[in-house]
Coordinates of C-alpha atoms in Angstrom, one line a residue:
M1 CA 18.4 11.0 8.4
T2 CA 15.9 12.9 6.2
K3 CA 12.2 12.4 5.6
P4 CA 11.3 10.3 2.5
S5 CA 10.8 12.2 -0.7
F6 CA 7.3 12.4 -2.2
S7 CA 8.3 10.0 -4.9
E8 CA 9.5 7.5 -2.3
L9 CA 6.2 7.8 -0.4
T10 CA 4.4 7.3 -3.7
A11 CA 6.3 4.1 -4.6
T12 CA 5.9 2.7 -1.1
S13 CA 2.2 3.5 -0.8
F14 CA 1.5 1.9 -4.2
K15 CA 3.4 -1.2 -3.0
I16 CA 1.3 -1.4 0.1
G17 CA -1.9 -1.0 -1.9
C18 CA -0.8 -3.9 -4.1
L19 CA 0.2 -6.1 -1.2
G20 CA -2.6 -5.2 1.2
F21 CA -4.1 -8.7 1.6
G22 CA -5.4 -10.2 4.8
G23 CA -7.9 -7.5 5.8
P24 CA -7.1 -4.7 8.3
A25 CA -4.9 -6.9 10.6
G26 CA -2.7 -8.0 7.7
Q27 CA -2.5 -4.5 6.3
I28 CA -1.6 -2.9 9.6
A29 CA 1.1 -5.6 10.1
L30 CA 2.4 -4.9 6.5
M31 CA 2.6 -1.1 7.2
H32 CA 4.3 -1.8 10.5
R33 CA 6.9 -3.9 8.8
I34 CA 7.6 -1.4 6.0
F35 CA 7.2 2.0 7.8
V36 CA 8.6 1.0 11.2
E37 CA 10.9 -2.0 10.8
E38 CA 12.4 -1.7 7.3
K39 CA 12.4 1.9 6.3
K40 CA 12.4 3.4 9.8
W41 CA 10.3 6.4 8.7
I42 CA 8.4 6.4 12.0
D43 CA 8.9 4.8 15.4
E44 CA 6.6 2.3 16.9
D45 CA 5.2 4.6 19.6
R46 CA 4.0 7.2 17.1
Y47 CA 2.8 4.5 14.8
L48 CA 0.6 3.0 17.6
H49 CA -0.6 6.4 18.6
A50 CA -1.9 7.0 15.1
L51 CA -3.3 3.4 14.9
N52 CA -5.2 3.9 18.2
Y53 CA -6.9 7.0 16.8
C54 CA -7.9 5.2 13.6
M55 CA -9.3 2.3 15.5
L56 CA -11.8 4.7 17.1
L57 CA -13.1 6.1 13.8
P58 CA -15.8 4.9 11.5
G59 CA -14.4 3.6 8.3
P60 CA -11.5 1.3 7.2
E61 CA -8.8 1.8 9.9
A62 CA -5.9 0.5 7.8
Q63 CA -6.6 2.9 5.0
Q64 CA -7.0 5.8 7.5
L65 CA -3.7 4.8 9.1
A66 CA -2.0 4.9 5.7
T67 CA -3.6 8.4 5.1
Y68 CA -2.3 9.5 8.6
L69 CA 1.2 8.4 7.9
G70 CA 1.3 10.0 4.5
W71 CA -0.1 13.2 6.0
L72 CA 2.4 13.3 8.8
M73 CA 5.3 13.1 6.3
H74 CA 4.0 15.3 3.5
G75 CA 0.9 17.2 4.7
V76 CA -2.4 17.1 2.9
K77 CA -1.0 16.0 -0.5
G78 CA 0.9 13.1 1.2
G79 CA -2.2 12.0 3.1
I80 CA -4.4 12.0 0.0
L81 CA -1.7 10.2 -2.0
A82 CA -1.2 7.5 0.5
G83 CA -4.9 7.0 1.2
V84 CA -5.8 6.8 -2.5
L85 CA -3.0 4.4 -3.4
F86 CA -4.0 2.2 -0.5
F87 CA -7.3 1.3 -2.2
L88 CA -6.7 2.1 -5.8
P89 CA -5.2 -1.3 -6.8
G90 CA -8.1 -3.1 -5.1
F91 CA -10.6 -0.8 -6.8
L92 CA -9.1 -1.5 -10.3
L93 CA -8.9 -5.3 -9.6
L94 CA -12.4 -5.6 -8.2
S95 CA -13.9 -3.5 -11.1
A96 CA -12.1 -5.8 -13.6
L97 CA -13.2 -8.9 -11.8
A98 CA -16.8 -7.6 -11.7
G99 CA -16.7 -7.1 -15.5
V100 CA -15.4 -10.6 -16.0
Y101 CA -17.9 -12.0 -13.5
L102 CA -20.9 -10.5 -15.4
A103 CA -19.5 -11.5 -18.8
W104 CA -18.2 -15.0 -18.3
G105 CA -19.5 -16.1 -14.9
D106 CA -17.3 -18.5 -12.9
V107 CA -13.6 -18.3 -13.5
P108 CA -12.0 -21.6 -12.4
L109 CA -8.5 -20.2 -12.7
V110 CA -9.3 -17.3 -10.3
Q111 CA -11.1 -19.7 -7.9
G112 CA -8.1 -21.9 -7.7
I113 CA -5.8 -19.0 -6.9
F114 CA -8.2 -17.8 -4.2
Y115 CA -8.3 -21.4 -2.8
G116 CA -4.7 -21.0 -1.9
I117 CA -4.9 -17.3 -0.8
K118 CA -7.6 -18.0 1.8
P119 CA -5.4 -20.1 4.2
A120 CA -2.6 -17.6 3.6
V121 CA -5.0 -14.9 4.9
V122 CA -5.5 -17.0 8.0
A123 CA -1.8 -17.1 8.6
V124 CA -1.3 -13.4 8.0
V125 CA -4.0 -12.4 10.4
L126 CA -2.8 -14.7 13.1
F127 CA 0.8 -13.5 12.6
A128 CA -0.5 -9.9 12.9
A129 CA -2.2 -10.7 16.2
W130 CA 1.1 -12.1 17.5
R131 CA 3.3 -9.3 16.3
I132 CA 1.0 -6.5 17.5
G133 CA 0.3 -8.3 20.8
S134 CA 3.9 -9.0 21.5
R135 CA 4.7 -5.2 21.3
A136 CA 1.5 -3.7 22.7
L137 CA 0.7 -6.0 25.6
K138 CA 3.4 -5.0 28.0
N139 CA 1.8 -6.2 31.3
E140 CA -0.8 -8.5 32.8
V141 CA -3.5 -5.9 32.8
L142 CA -3.3 -5.3 29.0
W143 CA -3.1 -9.1 28.4
G144 CA -6.3 -9.4 30.5
M145 CA -8.1 -6.8 28.5
A146 CA -7.1 -8.5 25.2
A147 CA -8.4 -11.8 26.6
L148 CA -11.7 -10.2 27.7
A149 CA -12.1 -8.6 24.3
F150 CA -11.6 -12.0 22.6
I151 CA -14.1 -13.7 24.9
G152 CA -16.6 -10.8 24.5
I153 CA -16.7 -10.9 20.7
F154 CA -16.1 -14.7 20.3
V155 CA -18.3 -16.1 23.0
F156 CA -20.9 -13.4 23.6
D157 CA -21.0 -11.8 20.2
I158 CA -20.6 -8.3 21.6
G159 CA -20.4 -5.7 18.9
F160 CA -16.9 -4.3 18.2
P161 CA -18.0 -0.6 18.9
W162 CA -19.1 -1.7 22.4
I163 CA -15.8 -3.4 23.0
V164 CA -13.8 -0.4 21.9
L165 CA -15.9 1.9 24.1
A166 CA -15.4 -0.4 27.1
A167 CA -11.7 -0.7 26.5
A168 CA -11.4 3.1 26.2
I169 CA -13.3 3.6 29.5
L170 CA -11.2 1.0 31.2
G171 CA -8.1 2.6 29.8
A172 CA -9.2 6.1 31.1
V173 CA -9.9 4.7 34.6
G174 CA -6.8 2.5 34.6
G175 CA -4.7 5.6 33.6
K176 CA -5.8 7.3 36.8
L177 CA -5.6 4.3 39.1
M178 CA -2.6 2.4 37.6
P179 CA -0.8 4.9 35.4
G180 CA 2.3 2.7 35.1
K181 CA 0.2 0.0 33.4
F182 CA -1.2 2.3 30.7
K183 CA 1.8 4.3 29.6
S184 CA 2.0 4.1 25.8
G185 CA 5.3 3.0 24.4
G186 CA 8.1 1.3 26.3
G187 CA 9.9 4.3 27.7
H188 CA 12.2 6.7 26.0
G189 CA 14.1 5.1 23.2
A190 CA 12.3 1.8 23.3
S191 CA 11.4 1.8 19.7
S192 CA 14.9 2.7 18.7
K193 CA 16.3 -0.2 20.6
A194 CA 13.8 -2.6 18.9
Y195 CA 14.2 -1.4 15.3
G196 CA 16.9 1.3 15.2
A197 CA 16.5 5.1 15.1
A198 CA 13.5 6.4 13.1
I199 CA 13.1 9.6 11.2
I200 CA 10.0 10.5 13.1
D201 CA 10.2 9.5 16.7
D202 CA 9.0 10.8 20.1
D203 CA 11.5 13.6 20.1
T204 CA 10.7 14.8 16.6
P205 CA 8.9 18.2 16.8
T206 CA 5.4 18.3 15.3
P207 CA 5.7 19.5 11.7
A208 CA 4.0 22.9 10.9
H209 CA 1.2 21.3 8.9
A210 CA 0.3 19.0 11.7
K211 CA -0.1 21.6 14.4
F212 CA -3.6 22.1 15.8
T213 CA -5.5 25.4 15.3
W214 CA -9.2 26.0 15.3
G215 CA -8.9 27.9 12.0
R216 CA -7.3 25.0 10.2
I217 CA -10.1 22.7 11.5
A218 CA -12.8 25.1 10.2
I219 CA -11.1 25.4 6.8
T220 CA -10.9 21.5 6.5
V221 CA -14.5 21.1 7.5
A222 CA -15.7 23.7 4.9
A223 CA -13.5 22.2 2.2
F224 CA -14.8 18.6 2.6
L225 CA -18.4 19.8 2.8
A226 CA -17.9 21.7 -0.4
I227 CA -16.4 18.6 -2.1
W228 CA -19.3 16.4 -1.0
L229 CA -21.9 18.9 -2.2
A230 CA -20.2 19.3 -5.5
A231 CA -19.9 15.6 -6.0
I232 CA -23.6 15.0 -5.1
F233 CA -24.6 17.8 -7.5
A234 CA -22.5 16.3 -10.3
I235 CA -24.4 13.0 -10.2
S236 CA -27.8 14.4 -9.3
G237 CA -29.0 13.9 -12.9
E238 CA -28.8 10.1 -12.7
Q239 CA -31.0 8.8 -9.9
T240 CA -29.2 5.5 -9.4
L241 CA -25.8 7.3 -8.9
A242 CA -27.4 9.9 -6.7
D243 CA -28.9 7.1 -4.5
M244 CA -25.5 5.5 -4.3
G245 CA -23.8 8.7 -3.3
T246 CA -26.2 9.3 -0.3
F247 CA -26.4 5.6 0.6
F248 CA -22.6 5.0 0.7
T249 CA -22.0 8.3 2.6
K250 CA -24.3 7.0 5.3
A251 CA -22.6 3.6 5.2
A252 CA -19.2 5.2 5.7
F253 CA -20.4 6.8 9.0
L254 CA -21.8 3.5 10.2
T255 CA -18.6 1.5 9.6
I256 CA -17.6 1.4 13.2
G257 CA -16.0 -1.9 14.0
G258 CA -14.8 -2.7 10.5
A259 CA -16.5 -3.8 7.3
Y260 CA -18.3 -6.7 9.0
A261 CA -20.2 -4.3 11.2
V262 CA -21.7 -2.5 8.2
L263 CA -22.1 -5.4 5.7
P264 CA -25.6 -6.2 6.9
Y265 CA -26.6 -2.5 6.2
V266 CA -25.0 -2.6 2.7
Y267 CA -26.7 -6.0 2.0
Q268 CA -30.1 -4.6 3.1
G269 CA -29.7 -1.5 1.0
G270 CA -28.0 -2.9 -2.1
V271 CA -29.9 -6.1 -2.3
E272 CA -33.3 -5.6 -0.7
H273 CA -34.0 -1.9 -1.0
Y274 CA -32.4 -0.7 -4.2
G275 CA -32.0 -4.1 -6.0
W276 CA -28.5 -3.2 -7.3
L277 CA -27.5 -6.9 -7.1
T278 CA -28.8 -10.3 -5.8
G279 CA -27.9 -12.0 -2.6
P280 CA -25.7 -14.6 -4.2
Q281 CA -23.9 -11.9 -6.1
M282 CA -23.3 -10.0 -2.8
M283 CA -21.7 -13.2 -1.3
D284 CA -19.5 -13.7 -4.4
G285 CA -18.4 -10.1 -4.0
L286 CA -17.6 -10.5 -0.4
A287 CA -15.5 -13.6 -1.1
L288 CA -13.5 -11.6 -3.7
G289 CA -13.2 -8.6 -1.3
E290 CA -11.7 -10.9 1.3
T291 CA -9.0 -12.2 -1.1
T292 CA -8.1 -9.0 -3.1
P293 CA -5.8 -6.2 -1.9
G294 CA -7.4 -3.3 0.0
P295 CA -9.8 -3.1 2.9
L296 CA -12.8 -5.5 3.0
I297 CA -15.1 -2.5 2.6
M298 CA -14.0 -2.5 -1.0
V299 CA -16.9 -4.8 -1.5
V300 CA -18.8 -1.5 -2.1
T301 CA -16.9 -1.3 -5.4
W302 CA -18.4 -4.6 -6.4
V303 CA -21.9 -3.5 -5.3
G304 CA -21.5 -0.2 -7.2
Y305 CA -20.3 -1.9 -10.4
L306 CA -23.1 -4.5 -10.5
G307 CA -25.6 -1.9 -9.5
G308 CA -24.5 0.5 -12.3
V309 CA -24.9 -2.4 -14.9
A310 CA -28.2 -3.7 -13.4
K311 CA -29.8 -0.2 -13.5
G312 CA -28.4 0.7 -16.9
V313 CA -26.7 3.9 -15.8
F314 CA -25.2 4.1 -19.3
D315 CA -25.9 2.2 -22.4
N316 CA -22.4 0.7 -22.4
P317 CA -22.3 -1.9 -19.5
V318 CA -18.6 -1.3 -18.8
A319 CA -19.1 2.4 -18.5
A320 CA -22.2 1.9 -16.4
G321 CA -20.3 -0.5 -14.1
V322 CA -17.2 1.7 -13.7
A323 CA -19.4 4.7 -13.0
G324 CA -21.3 2.9 -10.2
A325 CA -18.0 1.5 -8.8
A326 CA -16.4 4.9 -8.8
V327 CA -19.4 6.6 -7.1
A328 CA -19.7 3.9 -4.4
T329 CA -15.9 4.0 -3.7
F330 CA -15.6 7.8 -3.7
F331 CA -18.5 8.4 -1.2
T332 CA -17.4 5.5 1.0
F333 CA -13.8 6.8 1.4
L334 CA -14.3 10.6 1.4
P335 CA -15.3 10.7 5.1
S336 CA -12.1 8.7 6.0
F337 CA -9.9 11.5 4.5
F338 CA -11.9 14.1 6.4
F339 CA -11.5 12.3 9.8
I340 CA -7.7 12.2 9.3
L341 CA -7.0 15.6 7.9
A342 CA -9.4 17.3 10.4
G343 CA -8.6 15.2 13.5
G344 CA -4.9 14.5 12.9
P345 CA -3.6 17.8 14.3
L346 CA -5.6 17.2 17.5
V347 CA -4.2 13.7 17.8
E348 CA -0.7 15.0 17.4
A349 CA -1.3 17.7 20.1
T350 CA -2.4 15.0 22.6
R351 CA 0.7 12.8 22.1
G352 CA 2.4 12.0 25.4
E353 CA -0.5 13.1 27.6
L354 CA -1.6 10.1 29.7
K355 CA -5.2 11.2 30.1
F356 CA -5.5 11.0 26.3
T357 CA -3.1 8.1 25.6
A358 CA -4.3 5.7 28.3
P359 CA -7.8 5.1 26.7
L360 CA -6.0 4.5 23.4
T361 CA -3.6 2.1 25.0
G362 CA -6.7 0.2 26.3
V363 CA -8.2 0.2 22.8
T364 CA -5.0 -1.3 21.4
A365 CA -5.1 -4.1 23.9
A366 CA -8.7 -4.9 23.0
V367 CA -7.9 -4.8 19.3
V368 CA -5.4 -7.6 19.8
G369 CA -8.2 -9.8 21.0
V370 CA -10.4 -8.8 18.2
I371 CA -7.8 -9.6 15.6
L372 CA -7.3 -13.0 17.1
N373 CA -11.1 -13.5 16.8
L374 CA -10.8 -12.5 13.1
A375 CA -8.2 -15.2 12.6
V376 CA -10.4 -17.8 14.2
F377 CA -13.3 -16.6 12.0
F378 CA -11.3 -16.9 8.8
A379 CA -9.9 -20.2 9.8
W380 CA -13.4 -21.6 10.4
H381 CA -14.7 -20.5 7.0
T382 CA -11.5 -21.8 5.3
F383 CA -11.2 -25.2 7.0
W384 CA -15.0 -25.9 7.2
P385 CA -16.2 -24.2 3.9
H386 CA -19.7 -25.6 4.3
G387 CA -20.1 -24.6 7.9
T388 CA -22.9 -22.3 9.0
Q389 CA -23.9 -20.6 12.3
A390 CA -26.4 -23.3 13.0
A391 CA -24.0 -26.1 12.1
P392 CA -20.5 -24.7 12.3
F393 CA -18.7 -28.0 11.5
A394 CA -21.0 -29.2 8.8
G395 CA -19.6 -30.7 5.7
V396 CA -16.1 -32.2 5.1
F397 CA -13.1 -30.8 6.9
D398 CA -10.7 -29.4 4.3
W399 CA -7.3 -30.6 5.3
F400 CA -5.3 -28.9 2.5
P401 CA -5.9 -25.3 3.6
V402 CA -4.7 -26.3 7.1
I403 CA -1.4 -27.4 5.8
V404 CA -1.0 -24.3 3.7
A405 CA -1.9 -22.0 6.7
I406 CA 0.5 -23.7 9.0
A407 CA 3.3 -23.5 6.4
A408 CA 2.5 -19.8 5.7
F409 CA 2.6 -19.0 9.4
V410 CA 5.9 -20.7 9.9
A411 CA 7.3 -18.9 6.9
L412 CA 6.2 -15.5 8.4
W413 CA 7.1 -16.2 12.0
K414 CA 10.2 -18.4 11.9
F415 CA 11.8 -17.4 8.6
K416 CA 10.5 -13.8 8.4
A417 CA 9.5 -14.3 4.8
D418 CA 8.0 -11.5 2.7
I419 CA 4.2 -11.4 3.0
M420 CA 3.6 -11.0 -0.7
K421 CA 5.9 -13.9 -1.5
V422 CA 4.1 -16.1 1.0
I423 CA 0.7 -15.2 -0.5
G424 CA 2.1 -15.7 -4.1
V425 CA 3.4 -19.2 -3.2
C426 CA 0.1 -20.1 -1.5
A427 CA -1.9 -18.9 -4.5
L428 CA 0.2 -21.1 -6.8
L429 CA -0.3 -24.1 -4.4
G430 CA -4.0 -23.5 -4.4
L431 CA -4.2 -23.3 -8.2
A432 CA -2.1 -26.5 -8.6
Y433 CA -4.1 -28.4 -6.1
S434 CA -7.5 -27.3 -7.5
L435 CA -6.4 -28.5 -11.0
T436 CA -5.7 -32.0 -9.7
I437 CA -9.0 -32.6 -7.8

């Protein structure tokens, strides 16, 4: 077996970018299916080791995982390619939808499609929780940590960063007191028995480009600092774009715990401080961000587009919108590439050392509980569309999305249907139903 060619990685990364519905949980499950199960480019232990690291970082963990896998296979160019292609389809689609939104307002056709996609997202996220949990929760201790994480975030509304920190501490302590419960993986050859031999597995030597050296870290830090300064200088002549550059850089470092953790900050800055868009426009963008491919933080593309038009960055509204969207997206994702390309070699160097892997194993267990909470969150908003925090079950219970969600989950779980086909069928069902009511 040989590693995939650069063109194979390009085609696969673009496919993932186009099929990346369902938020981080769905995207992580999609990459697991393609990279681990179908193509067998990497085994599950190394996949989870990379995922655990990405879960600890600020920024969109699924996009960072795609960057990590691309980097592991083809170095810096592979990481940049996989990372960019992960969000590029979403960027293009959201920019186009923002233009349509400003020009023509409501689009019934698109709304009908999204009506069917929403319950499919519920099924995809729930299926991801089941798949990751069935592989990662190998004993009662890890199951207990997953349950505590779910209770913590669902019942007590504890912030995701605190749950990750607590899980890492418990993992570190548990690795010393109960090392057998916190060993990553399922023993030598476990992944091969589950999915067949992989090109990159536990026995694969660390490639030259992934080996840790302080010199390489210093060069990477200097390169990214130079890129950031050059980009800021390039837009410094337009105040709105300069404000977006600094604002979204700060937002990128605050995105610990996923997009939902940073959305209040983006709302406060984009709506209340800078006036790039209105509150209802922000909510419309969030709805589109939840139902288009790419990480949910892609809502910054929407904010940037509407802000560029509102502030008249250029005389041409399309050029103004695209410029704002590009700046917001660039400065949001640049730190994610830095975290992977700078930190990846250190992560590879710690592979197999229990004192480093035990905390990450604890984090993985907690993440299963958090993903389950996300499924519940999406289900609530989908089945009770008029519900609020004060009155969670207000309004009419929408029975149609329940049927679609159940059917989608059965198709994924029982019949192992392709995720994109399931989403496509659900979108058509939603469109057909919306045209009859």
